Coordinates of C-alpha atoms and ligand atoms in Angstrom, one line a residue:
Chain X
X106 CA -1.5 -35.0 -1.6
X107 CA -1.6 -32.0 0.7
X108 CA 0.3 -28.9 -0.6
X109 CA -0.4 -26.4 2.2
X110 CA -1.2 -27.2 5.8
X111 CA -2.0 -24.6 8.4
X112 CA -1.7 -26.1 11.9
X113 CA -3.5 -24.1 14.7
X114 CA -2.2 -20.8 13.3
X115 CA -2.3 -18.0 15.8
X116 CA -1.3 -14.4 15.0
X117 CA -1.4 -11.6 17.7
X118 CA -0.7 -8.0 17.2
X119 CA 0.1 -6.8 20.7
X120 CA -3.0 -7.6 22.8
X121 CA -5.4 -8.2 19.9
X122 CA -5.5 -11.6 18.2
X123 CA -6.1 -11.5 14.5
X124 CA -6.0 -15.3 14.1
X125 CA -7.2 -17.6 16.8
X126 CA -6.0 -21.0 15.7
X127 CA -6.6 -21.6 12.0
X128 CA -6.2 -25.1 10.8
X129 CA -6.6 -25.9 7.1
X130 CA -5.3 -28.3 4.5
X131 CA -5.2 -27.3 0.9
X132 CA -4.8 -30.1 -1.6
X133 CA -2.5 -30.2 -4.6
X134 CA -4.0 -28.1 -7.4
X135 CA -7.0 -27.1 -5.3
X136 CA -8.6 -23.6 -5.5
X137 CA -9.6 -22.5 -2.0
X138 CA -11.2 -19.2 -1.1
X139 CA -11.0 -17.5 2.2
X140 CA -14.3 -15.7 2.6
X141 CA -15.4 -13.4 5.4
X142 CA -16.2 -9.9 6.4
X143 CA -13.6 -7.2 6.5
X144 CA -11.3 -7.6 9.4
X145 CA -11.9 -11.3 10.0
X146 CA -8.2 -12.2 9.3
X147 CA -8.2 -13.3 5.7
X148 CA -5.3 -11.1 4.7
X149 CA -3.4 -11.9 7.9
X150 CA -3.7 -15.6 7.0
X151 CA -2.3 -14.9 3.6
X152 CA 0.5 -12.7 5.0
X153 CA 1.5 -15.5 7.3
X154 CA 1.6 -18.0 4.4
X155 CA 3.6 -15.6 2.3
X156 CA 6.0 -14.9 5.2
X157 CA 5.3 -11.2 5.6
X158 CA 4.2 -11.8 9.1
X159 CA 5.8 -14.1 11.7
X160 CA 3.3 -16.5 13.2
X161 CA 2.7 -16.2 16.9
X162 CA 2.0 -19.8 17.3
X163 CA 1.2 -22.8 15.1
X164 CA 2.9 -24.1 11.9
X165 CA 2.7 -23.7 8.2
X166 CA 3.7 -26.7 6.1
X167 CA 4.3 -26.8 2.4
X168 CA 4.5 -30.4 1.2
X169 CA 4.8 -31.5 4.8
X170 CA 7.9 -29.3 5.4
X171 CA 7.6 -26.6 8.1
X172 CA 8.3 -23.3 6.4
X173 CA 7.0 -21.0 9.2
X174 CA 10.5 -19.6 9.8
X175 CA 11.5 -19.1 6.1
X176 CA 11.8 -15.7 4.5
X177 CA 9.2 -14.8 1.8
X178 CA 11.8 -15.0 -1.0
X179 CA 12.6 -18.7 0.0
X180 CA 9.0 -19.9 0.0
X181 CA 8.3 -20.4 -3.7
X182 CA 5.0 -18.5 -3.8
X183 CA 3.4 -16.3 -6.3
X184 CA 1.3 -13.5 -5.0
X185 CA -1.3 -11.1 -6.5
X186 CA -2.1 -8.0 -4.5
X187 CA -5.3 -6.0 -4.4
X188 CA -3.3 -3.0 -5.6
X189 CA -1.5 -5.2 -8.2
X190 CA 1.8 -3.8 -6.8
X191 CA 3.3 -3.6 -10.3
X192 CA 6.8 -2.0 -10.4
X193 CA 5.9 1.4 -11.8
X194 CA 9.4 2.1 -13.2
X195 CA 9.5 -1.1 -15.2
X196 CA 7.7 -2.0 -18.4
X197 CA 5.3 -5.0 -18.5
X198 CA 8.1 -7.2 -19.9
X199 CA 10.5 -6.1 -17.2
X200 CA 7.9 -6.7 -14.5
X201 CA 7.5 -10.2 -15.7
X202 CA 11.2 -10.8 -16.0
X203 CA 12.0 -9.6 -12.4
X204 CA 11.3 -12.9 -10.7
X205 CA 13.2 -14.9 -13.3
X206 CA 16.2 -12.5 -12.9
X207 CA 16.1 -13.2 -9.2
X208 CA 16.4 -16.9 -10.0
X209 CA 19.5 -16.1 -12.1
X210 CA 18.0 -17.6 -15.2
X211 CA 19.8 -17.2 -18.6
X212 CA 18.7 -14.2 -20.7
X213 CA 17.3 -16.2 -23.5
X214 CA 15.3 -18.4 -21.1
X215 CA 13.9 -15.3 -19.4
X216 CA 12.9 -13.8 -22.8
X217 CA 11.2 -17.1 -23.7
X218 CA 9.3 -17.5 -20.5
X219 CA 8.2 -13.8 -20.4
X220 CA 6.9 -14.1 -24.0
X221 CA 4.9 -17.2 -23.1
X222 CA 3.5 -15.6 -20.0
X223 CA 2.5 -12.5 -21.9
X224 CA 0.8 -14.6 -24.4
X225 CA -1.0 -16.6 -21.7
X226 CA -2.6 -13.4 -20.4
X227 CA -3.0 -11.8 -23.8
X228 CA -0.7 -8.9 -23.2
X229 CA 1.9 -9.4 -25.9
X230 CA 1.1 -6.1 -27.6
X231 CA 1.7 -4.3 -24.3
X232 CA 5.2 -5.6 -23.5
X233 CA 6.9 -2.2 -23.6
X234 CA 4.2 -0.2 -21.9
X235 CA 4.6 1.0 -18.3
X236 CA 1.9 -0.1 -15.8
X237 CA 0.3 3.4 -15.6
X238 CA -0.4 3.3 -19.3
X239 CA -2.6 0.2 -18.8
X240 CA -6.2 -0.2 -17.8
X241 CA -7.1 -1.8 -14.5
X242 CA -8.0 -5.1 -16.1
X243 CA -4.7 -5.2 -18.0
X244 CA -2.7 -4.3 -14.9
X245 CA -4.5 -7.2 -13.1
X246 CA -3.4 -9.6 -15.8
X247 CA 0.2 -8.4 -15.6
X248 CA 0.1 -9.0 -11.9
X249 CA -1.2 -12.5 -12.5
X250 CA 1.3 -13.3 -15.2
X251 CA 4.2 -11.9 -13.0
X252 CA 3.1 -14.2 -10.2
X253 CA 2.8 -17.2 -12.4
X254 CA 5.8 -16.8 -14.7
X255 CA 8.1 -18.0 -11.9
X256 CA 6.1 -21.2 -11.7
X257 CA 5.6 -21.1 -8.0
X258 CA 4.3 -24.0 -6.0
X259 CA 1.5 -21.9 -4.5
X260 CA -0.5 -19.0 -5.8
X261 CA -1.9 -16.4 -3.3
X262 CA -4.4 -13.8 -4.3
X263 CA -5.7 -11.0 -1.9
X264 CA -8.9 -9.5 -3.2
X265 CA -7.5 -9.2 -6.7
X266 CA -10.7 -8.1 -8.3
X267 CA -11.8 -5.6 -5.7
X268 CA -10.6 -2.6 -7.7
X269 CA -12.3 -3.5 -10.9
X270 CA -15.8 -2.5 -12.1
X271 CA -18.5 -5.1 -12.0
X272 CA -18.4 -6.2 -15.6
X273 CA -14.7 -6.6 -15.8
X274 CA -14.8 -8.4 -12.4
X275 CA -17.1 -11.1 -13.9
X276 CA -14.8 -11.5 -16.9
X277 CA -11.7 -11.8 -14.7
X278 CA -13.3 -14.3 -12.5
X279 CA -13.7 -16.7 -15.3
X280 CA -10.2 -15.8 -16.6
X281 CA -8.5 -16.5 -13.3
X282 CA -10.4 -19.7 -12.8
X283 CA -9.6 -21.1 -16.2
X284 CA -6.0 -20.1 -16.0
X285 CA -5.7 -21.8 -12.5
X286 CA -7.2 -25.0 -13.9
X287 CA -4.9 -24.9 -16.9
X288 CA -1.8 -24.3 -14.9
X289 CA -3.0 -26.6 -12.1
X290 CA -1.5 -24.5 -9.4
X291 CA -2.5 -24.8 -5.7
X292 CA -4.4 -21.5 -5.1
X293 CA -5.5 -19.6 -2.0
X294 CA -7.8 -16.8 -2.9
X295 CA -9.0 -14.1 -0.4
X296 CA -12.3 -12.3 -1.0
X297 CA -15.2 -10.8 0.9
X298 CA -17.5 -11.3 -2.0
X299 CA -19.5 -14.6 -1.6
X300 CA -20.4 -14.8 -5.3
X301 CA -16.7 -14.6 -6.2
X302 CA -15.9 -17.3 -3.7
X303 CA -18.7 -19.6 -4.8
X304 CA -18.2 -19.4 -8.5
X305 CA -14.4 -19.8 -8.5
X306 CA -13.5 -22.2 -5.7
X307 CA -13.3 -25.9 -5.2
X308 CA -13.7 -25.2 -1.5
X309 CA -14.8 -22.1 0.4
X310 CA -13.4 -21.3 3.9
X311 CA -15.7 -19.0 5.7
X312 CA -14.0 -17.0 8.4
X313 CA -15.3 -14.8 11.2
X314 CA -13.3 -13.0 13.9
X315 CA -10.0 -14.9 13.2
X316 CA -11.6 -18.3 13.2
X317 CA -12.8 -20.7 10.5
X318 CA -16.5 -21.1 10.7
X319 CA -16.8 -23.6 7.9
X320 CA -14.6 -25.1 5.2
X321 CA -16.5 -27.0 2.5
X322 CA -17.4 -27.0 -1.2
X323 CA -19.5 -24.1 -2.3
X324 CA -22.7 -26.2 -2.6
X325 CA -22.3 -27.3 1.0
X326 CA -21.6 -23.9 2.4
X327 CA -24.6 -22.6 0.6
X328 CA -27.1 -25.4 1.2
X329 CA -25.8 -26.8 4.5
X330 CA -24.2 -23.9 6.4
X331 CA -22.5 -24.7 9.7
X332 CA -24.2 -21.9 11.5
X333 CA -26.8 -19.2 11.2
X334 CA -24.0 -16.6 10.7
X335 CA -22.5 -18.6 7.8
X336 CA -26.0 -19.0 6.3
X337 CA -26.6 -15.3 6.4
X338 CA -23.1 -14.4 5.1
X339 CA -23.1 -16.6 2.0
X340 CA -26.4 -15.4 0.6
X341 CA -29.9 -14.6 1.5
X342 CA -31.3 -16.8 4.2
X343 CA -34.8 -17.3 5.6
X344 CA -34.6 -18.7 9.1
X345 CA -37.7 -20.2 10.5
X346 CA -37.9 -20.9 14.2
X347 CA -40.4 -23.8 14.5
X348 CA -41.7 -26.1 17.3
X349 CA -40.8 -29.7 17.0
X350 CA -43.9 -31.9 16.7
X351 CA -42.3 -35.3 16.3
X352 CA -38.7 -36.4 16.2
X353 CA -37.7 -39.7 14.6
X354 CA -34.3 -41.0 13.7
X355 CA -33.7 -39.4 10.4
X356 CA -36.6 -37.1 10.2
X357 CA -38.0 -34.3 12.3
X358 CA -41.5 -33.1 11.9
X359 CA -42.1 -29.4 12.7
X360 CA -45.4 -27.7 13.3
X361 CA -46.2 -24.7 11.2
X362 CA -48.2 -21.6 12.5
X363 CA -51.2 -22.4 10.3
X364 CA -51.5 -25.9 11.7
X365 CA -49.5 -27.7 8.9
X366 CA -46.5 -29.9 9.3
X367 CA -43.1 -29.7 7.8
X368 CA -40.8 -32.6 7.6
X369 CA -37.1 -32.1 7.5
X370 CA -34.3 -34.7 7.3
X371 CA -31.6 -34.6 9.9
X372 CA -32.0 -32.1 12.6
X373 CA -30.8 -32.3 16.2
X374 CA -29.0 -35.3 17.6
X375 CA -30.7 -34.9 21.0
X376 CA -34.4 -34.3 21.5
X377 CA -35.3 -30.6 21.3
X378 CA -38.5 -28.6 21.5
X379 CA -37.7 -26.1 18.8
X380 CA -35.6 -26.1 15.7
X381 CA -34.3 -23.3 13.4
X382 CA -34.3 -24.2 9.8
X383 CA -33.0 -22.4 6.8
X384 CA -34.7 -21.9 3.4
X385 CA -33.0 -20.0 0.6
X386 CA -35.3 -17.6 -1.3
X387 CA -35.3 -19.7 -4.4
X388 CA -36.2 -22.8 -2.4
X389 CA -39.6 -21.3 -1.6
X390 CA -42.4 -21.3 -4.3
X391 CA -45.5 -19.1 -4.5
X392 CA -48.8 -21.0 -4.6
X393 CA -52.4 -20.0 -4.2
X394 CA -53.6 -19.2 -0.7
X395 CA -54.1 -22.3 1.3
X396 CA -52.2 -24.5 -1.2
X397 CA -48.7 -24.2 0.3
X398 CA -47.2 -24.9 3.7
X399 CA -48.1 -21.5 5.1
X400 CA -50.0 -18.5 4.0
X401 CA -48.8 -14.9 3.6
X402 CA -49.2 -11.6 2.0
X403 CA -46.9 -9.9 -0.5
X404 CA -45.4 -6.9 1.2
X405 CA -42.8 -5.9 -1.4
X406 CA -42.1 -6.9 -5.0
X407 CA -38.7 -6.2 -6.6
X408 CA -38.2 -6.9 -10.3
X409 CA -34.5 -7.5 -11.2
X410 CA -34.6 -8.6 -14.8
X411 CA -33.9 -12.3 -14.4
X412 CA -36.2 -12.9 -11.4
X413 CA -38.7 -11.2 -9.2
X414 CA -38.0 -11.0 -5.4
X415 CA -40.9 -10.9 -3.1
X416 CA -41.0 -10.0 0.6
X417 CA -43.8 -12.0 2.1
X418 CA -45.3 -11.3 5.5
X419 CA -46.1 -14.6 7.3
X420 CA -46.6 -15.9 10.8
X421 CA -43.0 -17.0 10.6
X422 CA -41.8 -13.4 9.9
X423 CA -41.1 -11.8 6.6
X424 CA -39.7 -14.3 4.1
X425 CA -37.7 -13.6 1.0
X426 CA -38.9 -15.5 -2.0
X427 CA -37.2 -15.5 -5.4
X428 CA -39.3 -16.5 -8.4
X429 CA -39.0 -16.6 -12.2
X430 CA -40.5 -13.6 -13.9
X431 CA -43.3 -15.8 -15.3
X432 CA -44.7 -15.9 -11.8
X433 CA -46.1 -12.4 -11.3
X434 CA -48.0 -11.4 -8.2
X435 CA -49.0 -7.9 -7.2
X436 CA -48.0 -6.3 -3.8
X437 CA -50.8 -6.9 -1.3
X438 CA -51.9 -10.2 -2.8
X439 CA -52.6 -13.1 -0.5
X440 CA -50.4 -16.2 -1.4
X441 CA -49.4 -19.5 -0.1
X442 CA -45.7 -20.5 0.3
X443 CA -44.4 -24.0 -0.5
X444 CA -41.0 -25.1 0.8
X445 CA -38.6 -27.4 -1.1
X446 CA -38.6 -29.7 1.9
X447 CA -35.6 -31.8 0.7
X448 CA -33.4 -28.7 0.8
X449 CA -34.7 -27.2 4.1
X450 CA -31.6 -27.2 6.4
X451 CA -31.9 -27.5 10.1
X452 CA -29.2 -25.2 11.5
X453 CA -26.7 -27.0 13.7
X454 CA -26.0 -25.4 17.0
X455 CA -29.6 -24.0 17.1
X456 CA -30.8 -27.1 18.9
X457 CA -29.0 -26.6 22.2
X458 CA -30.9 -23.4 22.8
X459 CA -34.1 -25.2 23.8
X460 CA -32.9 -28.7 24.4
X461 CA -35.1 -30.7 26.7
X462 CA -33.6 -33.1 29.1
X463 CA -33.5 -36.6 27.6
X464 CA -36.6 -38.6 28.6
Chain W
X103 CA -14.1 40.8 -11.5
X104 CA -12.5 42.6 -14.5
X105 CA -10.1 44.4 -12.2
X106 CA -8.9 41.4 -10.2
X107 CA -7.0 39.6 -13.0
X108 CA -4.7 42.6 -13.9
X109 CA -4.2 43.4 -10.2
X110 CA -3.1 39.8 -9.6
X111 CA -0.8 39.9 -12.6
X112 CA 0.8 43.1 -11.2
X113 CA 1.2 41.6 -7.8
X114 CA 2.9 38.5 -9.3
X115 CA 5.2 40.8 -11.3
X116 CA 6.1 42.7 -8.2
X117 CA 6.8 39.5 -6.3
X118 CA 9.2 38.4 -9.0
X119 CA 10.9 41.8 -9.1
X120 CA 11.2 41.6 -5.3
X121 CA 12.8 38.2 -5.5
X122 CA 15.0 38.6 -8.4
X123 CA 16.2 42.2 -8.1
X124 CA 18.8 41.6 -5.5
X125 CA 20.3 38.8 -7.6
X126 CA 20.5 41.1 -10.6
X127 CA 22.0 43.8 -8.6
X128 CA 24.7 41.5 -7.2
X129 CA 25.6 40.1 -10.6
X130 CA 25.8 43.6 -12.1
X131 CA 27.8 44.9 -9.2
X132 CA 30.3 42.1 -9.7
X133 CA 30.9 43.3 -13.2
X134 CA 31.8 46.8 -11.9
X135 CA 35.0 48.2 -13.2
X136 CA 35.2 50.7 -10.3
X137 CA 36.9 50.3 -6.9
X138 CA 33.8 50.3 -4.7
X139 CA 30.7 48.2 -4.3
X140 CA 28.2 50.6 -6.0
X141 CA 25.2 50.3 -8.1
X142 CA 24.7 51.1 -10.9
X143 CA 28.2 49.9 -11.8
X144 CA 30.8 52.3 -13.2
X145 CA 31.8 50.6 -16.4
X146 CA 31.9 46.8 -17.0
X147 CA 34.8 44.6 -16.3
X148 CA 35.7 41.1 -15.1
X149 CA 38.6 42.4 -13.1
X150 CA 37.0 41.6 -9.7
X151 CA 36.5 38.0 -10.7
X152 CA 40.2 37.8 -11.5
X153 CA 41.0 39.4 -8.1
X154 CA 38.8 36.8 -6.4
X155 CA 40.3 33.9 -8.3
X156 CA 43.7 35.0 -7.0
X157 CA 42.6 35.4 -3.4
X158 CA 43.4 32.3 -1.5
X159 CA 41.2 33.2 1.4
X160 CA 38.1 33.1 -0.8
X161 CA 39.2 30.1 -2.8
X162 CA 39.9 28.2 0.4
X163 CA 36.5 29.2 1.8
X164 CA 34.7 28.0 -1.3
X165 CA 36.5 24.7 -1.3
X166 CA 35.8 24.4 2.4
X167 CA 32.1 25.1 1.9
X168 CA 31.8 22.7 -1.0
X169 CA 33.4 19.9 1.0
X170 CA 31.3 20.7 4.1
X171 CA 28.1 20.8 1.9
X172 CA 28.9 17.6 0.2
X173 CA 29.6 15.7 3.4
X174 CA 26.6 17.1 5.2
X175 CA 24.4 16.3 2.2
X176 CA 25.7 12.7 2.1
X177 CA 25.0 12.1 5.8
X178 CA 21.6 13.9 5.5
X179 CA 20.7 11.8 2.5
X180 CA 21.3 8.6 4.5
X181 CA 19.7 9.7 7.7
X182 CA 16.8 11.6 6.1
X183 CA 15.9 8.7 3.8
X184 CA 15.9 6.2 6.6
X185 CA 13.8 8.6 8.7
X186 CA 11.4 9.0 5.8
X187 CA 11.1 5.3 5.2
X188 CA 10.4 4.7 8.9
X189 CA 7.9 7.6 9.1
X190 CA 5.9 6.5 6.0
X191 CA 6.2 2.7 6.3
X192 CA 6.4 1.8 10.0
X193 CA 5.6 4.7 12.4
X194 CA 2.2 4.5 13.9
X195 CA 1.4 6.5 17.0
X196 CA 4.8 8.0 17.2
X197 CA 4.7 9.2 13.6
X198 CA 3.9 12.9 14.4
X199 CA 6.6 13.0 17.1
X200 CA 9.2 11.6 14.6
X201 CA 8.1 14.1 11.9
X202 CA 8.4 17.1 14.3
X203 CA 11.7 16.0 15.7
X204 CA 13.2 15.8 12.2
X205 CA 11.7 19.1 11.1
X206 CA 12.5 21.0 14.3
X207 CA 15.7 22.6 12.9
X208 CA 13.5 24.0 10.1
X209 CA 10.8 25.3 12.5
X210 CA 13.1 26.8 15.1
X211 CA 15.1 29.9 14.4
X212 CA 18.5 28.9 13.1
X213 CA 20.2 30.8 15.8
X214 CA 18.4 28.7 18.5
X215 CA 19.5 25.5 17.0
X216 CA 23.1 26.9 16.8
X217 CA 23.1 28.0 20.4
X218 CA 21.6 24.7 21.6
X219 CA 24.3 22.8 19.8
X220 CA 27.0 25.1 21.1
X221 CA 25.8 24.5 24.7
X222 CA 25.6 20.8 24.1
X223 CA 29.1 20.4 22.6
X224 CA 30.6 22.5 25.4
X225 CA 28.7 20.4 27.9
X226 CA 30.2 17.2 26.6
X227 CA 33.6 18.7 26.5
X228 CA 34.2 19.0 22.8
X229 CA 33.2 22.6 22.1
X230 CA 33.9 23.8 18.7
X231 CA 37.0 21.6 18.2
X232 CA 37.4 19.3 15.3
X233 CA 34.5 20.9 13.4
X234 CA 32.2 18.3 14.9
X235 CA 29.7 20.8 16.2
X236 CA 29.7 22.7 12.8
X237 CA 29.2 19.5 10.9
X238 CA 26.4 18.3 13.2
X239 CA 24.7 21.7 12.8
X240 CA 24.9 21.4 9.0
X241 CA 23.4 17.9 9.1
X242 CA 20.6 19.0 11.3
X243 CA 19.8 22.0 9.1
X244 CA 19.8 20.0 5.9
X245 CA 18.0 16.8 7.2
X246 CA 14.5 18.3 7.0
X247 CA 14.9 18.9 3.3
X248 CA 15.8 15.3 2.5
X249 CA 13.2 14.0 4.9
X250 CA 10.4 16.1 3.3
X251 CA 11.3 15.3 -0.3
X252 CA 11.7 11.6 0.3
X253 CA 8.5 11.4 2.4
X254 CA 6.6 13.0 -0.5
X255 CA 8.1 10.5 -3.0
X256 CA 7.1 7.7 -0.7
X257 CA 3.6 8.8 0.1
X258 CA 0.9 7.5 -2.2
X259 CA 3.3 4.8 -3.3
X260 CA 2.1 1.3 -2.9
X261 CA 3.9 -0.4 0.0
X262 CA 3.1 -3.8 -1.6
X263 CA 5.6 -3.4 -4.4
X264 CA 8.5 -4.3 -2.1
X265 CA 6.6 -7.3 -0.8
X266 CA 5.8 -8.3 -4.4
X267 CA 9.5 -8.2 -5.1
X268 CA 10.1 -10.4 -2.0
X269 CA 7.7 -13.1 -3.2
X270 CA 9.4 -13.0 -6.6
X271 CA 12.7 -14.0 -4.9
X272 CA 14.4 -10.7 -4.0
X273 CA 16.0 -10.4 -0.6
X274 CA 15.1 -7.4 1.6
X275 CA 18.2 -5.6 0.3
X276 CA 17.7 -6.4 -3.3
X277 CA 14.0 -5.4 -3.1
X278 CA 15.1 -2.0 -1.7
X279 CA 17.8 -1.5 -4.2
X280 CA 15.8 -2.6 -7.3
X281 CA 12.4 -1.3 -6.4
X282 CA 12.2 1.2 -3.6
X283 CA 15.4 3.1 -4.4
X284 CA 14.6 3.9 -8.0
X285 CA 11.1 5.1 -6.9
X286 CA 12.5 7.5 -4.3
X287 CA 15.6 8.6 -6.2
X288 CA 14.0 11.7 -7.6
X289 CA 12.9 12.7 -4.1
X290 CA 16.4 12.0 -2.8
X291 CA 17.9 14.1 -5.6
X292 CA 15.7 17.1 -5.0
X293 CA 16.3 16.8 -1.2
X294 CA 20.0 16.4 -1.8
X295 CA 20.2 19.5 -3.9
X296 CA 18.2 21.5 -1.3
X297 CA 20.5 20.1 1.4
X298 CA 23.6 21.1 -0.5
X299 CA 22.4 24.6 -1.2
X300 CA 21.2 25.1 2.4
X301 CA 24.5 24.0 3.8
X302 CA 26.5 26.0 1.3
X303 CA 24.5 29.1 2.1
X304 CA 23.7 28.9 5.8
X305 CA 25.1 31.6 8.0
X306 CA 23.8 31.5 11.6
X307 CA 24.9 27.9 12.3
X308 CA 28.3 28.4 10.8
X309 CA 28.8 31.7 12.5
X310 CA 28.2 30.3 16.0
X311 CA 29.8 26.9 15.6
X312 CA 32.7 27.4 13.2
X313 CA 35.4 27.6 15.9
X314 CA 38.9 28.6 14.9
X315 CA 40.7 28.0 11.6
X316 CA 39.2 28.1 8.1
X317 CA 35.6 29.1 7.8
X318 CA 32.8 28.5 5.3
X319 CA 32.2 31.0 2.5
X320 CA 29.3 33.0 4.0
X321 CA 31.4 33.7 7.1
X322 CA 34.4 34.6 5.1
X323 CA 32.3 37.0 3.0
X324 CA 30.9 38.6 6.1
X325 CA 34.4 39.0 7.6
X326 CA 35.6 40.5 4.4
X327 CA 32.7 43.0 4.1
X328 CA 33.2 44.3 7.5
X329 CA 36.5 45.9 6.4
X330 CA 36.4 46.0 2.6
X331 CA 33.7 47.2 0.3
X332 CA 35.0 46.2 -3.1
X333 CA 33.1 44.5 -5.9
X334 CA 35.1 41.4 -5.1
X335 CA 32.4 40.4 -2.6
X336 CA 29.9 40.7 -5.4
X337 CA 32.1 38.5 -7.6
X338 CA 32.2 35.8 -5.0
X339 CA 28.5 36.0 -4.6
X340 CA 27.9 35.8 -8.3
X341 CA 30.1 32.7 -8.4
X342 CA 28.1 31.0 -5.7
X343 CA 24.9 31.9 -7.4
X344 CA 26.2 30.3 -10.6
X345 CA 27.3 27.2 -8.7
X346 CA 23.7 26.9 -7.3
X347 CA 22.2 27.4 -10.7
X348 CA 24.4 24.7 -12.2
X349 CA 23.5 22.3 -9.5
X350 CA 19.8 22.8 -9.8
X351 CA 19.9 22.6 -13.6
X352 CA 22.0 19.4 -13.7
X353 CA 19.8 17.6 -11.1
X354 CA 16.7 18.7 -13.0
X355 CA 18.1 17.2 -16.2
X356 CA 19.0 14.0 -14.4
X357 CA 15.9 13.5 -12.3
X358 CA 13.4 15.8 -14.0
X359 CA 9.9 15.5 -12.6
X360 CA 7.9 12.8 -14.3
Ligands
ADP767 N1 -0.2 -4.7 11.3 C1 -1.2 -4.8 12.1 N2 -1.2 -4.4 13.4 C2 -2.3 -4.5 14.2 N3 -3.4 -5.0 13.9 C3 -3.5 -5.6 12.6 C4 -2.4 -5.5 11.7 N4 -2.8 -6.1 10.6 C5 -4.1 -6.5 10.8 N5 -4.5 -6.2 12.0 C6 -5.8 -6.5 12.6 O1 -6.1 -7.9 12.4 C7 -7.4 -8.1 12.0 C8 -7.5 -8.9 10.7 O2 -7.1 -8.1 9.7 P1 -7.0 -8.6 8.2 O3 -6.4 -9.9 8.1 O4 -6.4 -7.5 7.4 O5 -8.6 -8.7 7.8 P2 -9.3 -9.0 6.4 O6 -8.2 -9.1 5.4 O7 -10.1 -10.2 6.6 O8 -10.1 -7.8 6.1 C9 -8.1 -6.8 12.0 O9 -8.8 -6.6 13.2 C10 -7.0 -5.8 11.9 O10 -7.3 -4.6 12.5
MG768 MG1 -7.8 -7.9 3.6

């Protein structure tokens, strides 16, 4: 069952176009993140869904009904803003009650629901405080409870964790995710932080320049990015540009600078002479010189507690390698690199660059 | 270093004396028992207040000024608040132009605004009839004070609060009434008090645009002082100082700074 559908959404501000035809279906109870660099149109998408901006072209459907022309107050959404947007002149309890008052609910019913919502976000002791007397994390939880207490059909969040410090951010991540699953509400979450998007979402929608580059589960976006740009945005990516030695149906054999071969599954549909493949840093292992696919020399070593990151100079350029701390090699050492060939990912779109005419 | 602090204290004391001395002198002069406006007073008495209260000309002028100030303030509050909302929330490239246009009566010498309005109203054939020119002048003079105070109370405020209210089911109007209005109310109150006092007090605009018939208090006082020099004028001034004081105190109590 589809809860939200965006159909070729276009939004222009004068001459500039913020959204260039966004199409997306969000399922009932699904948690979808819009991920992309600043200015790519994430907030604009959310504002269109919320009804703060008129769409220039395209449609927005809630439960198959076109709501593109409805006012925000008639759309049945809950929204959490980056700034929290709590009402400064109202206590926590009054903030939560506002949406219910707008629905002309009975006093006792309001009190009941507010109490339950405060309990849900563990803020009961703070009912009579004003927002400015709360910490950032507490304000965040009030904002979340205020959006959920009206039991909206859809929850929208625009970078809700951006103003919190790192530790609290990690905590809130889990908190929001658990709450969302418990309530089972269809959620669209905007962030520019790929970790946030990966850890929280059922599906990640990567956006660049007002367009969707890829919409897929986090594992797919990470392991099988739709383009080099996506690959680089959602984590560290080593891109190897290799000559094709042999191209069979399901497998492509690539020649490595040292004379070795590298077999990747998939690859280009048409015959090509070169292929760009992606290997994530943790998909490369350090071996003794000559024992891996290619040889290299450790240029830099960064210890980060959980792992060690190596920058290794090779004939394929400098590669990023992430190892467990048990594997310790000094800077300057000669090493071999072994790829996890099952996870090497031939980048789509790279093929056309050097496509040969079909024989 | 050791000399600077006492020097600054002295300077501050001098500034206060400079600001407050005329007020003290006027109040003391109004308590004068003698027949002429002199200082120090010759004996203390409230007789000139009694004279003033029985003088219809001054009573009329005070009532006239109060009504004029109240109406000008009301109109300024509406226009100034709308201008401030537009300036802070929506104006982009034209923001600076909007700001300067609203503040111009504050920047220009009052007499220039008055003369410009006089020309304008004669040009459109109304002149100083029906008090329209006078009223317009008072609104223009008071508008900047509302605009500045409301602008200040809006700036640094989160625009998203009104949007949040909308998603919670409030109409545009309800969101304004329940969320934005309470947040800018202190700014409106301060701006309104300023506007009222400025209108009650302003001379140049009233002098040029008043036309025939009853005149605001400052004009009446000026007319009076040209031919009489009794402490009654000081009594009138003292009463208007008291009115101002009451207004400021009450609004401070109602909308005290948070
Ligand atoms: N009100 C507006 N007027 C003009 N341009 C805007 C407006 N809002 C957003 N934009 C432009 O639209 C683009 C997308 O903005 P936004 O959706 O806020 O990006 P994001 O949230 O992904 O950082 C940006 O280039 C931005 O400058
Ligand atoms: Mg944004």
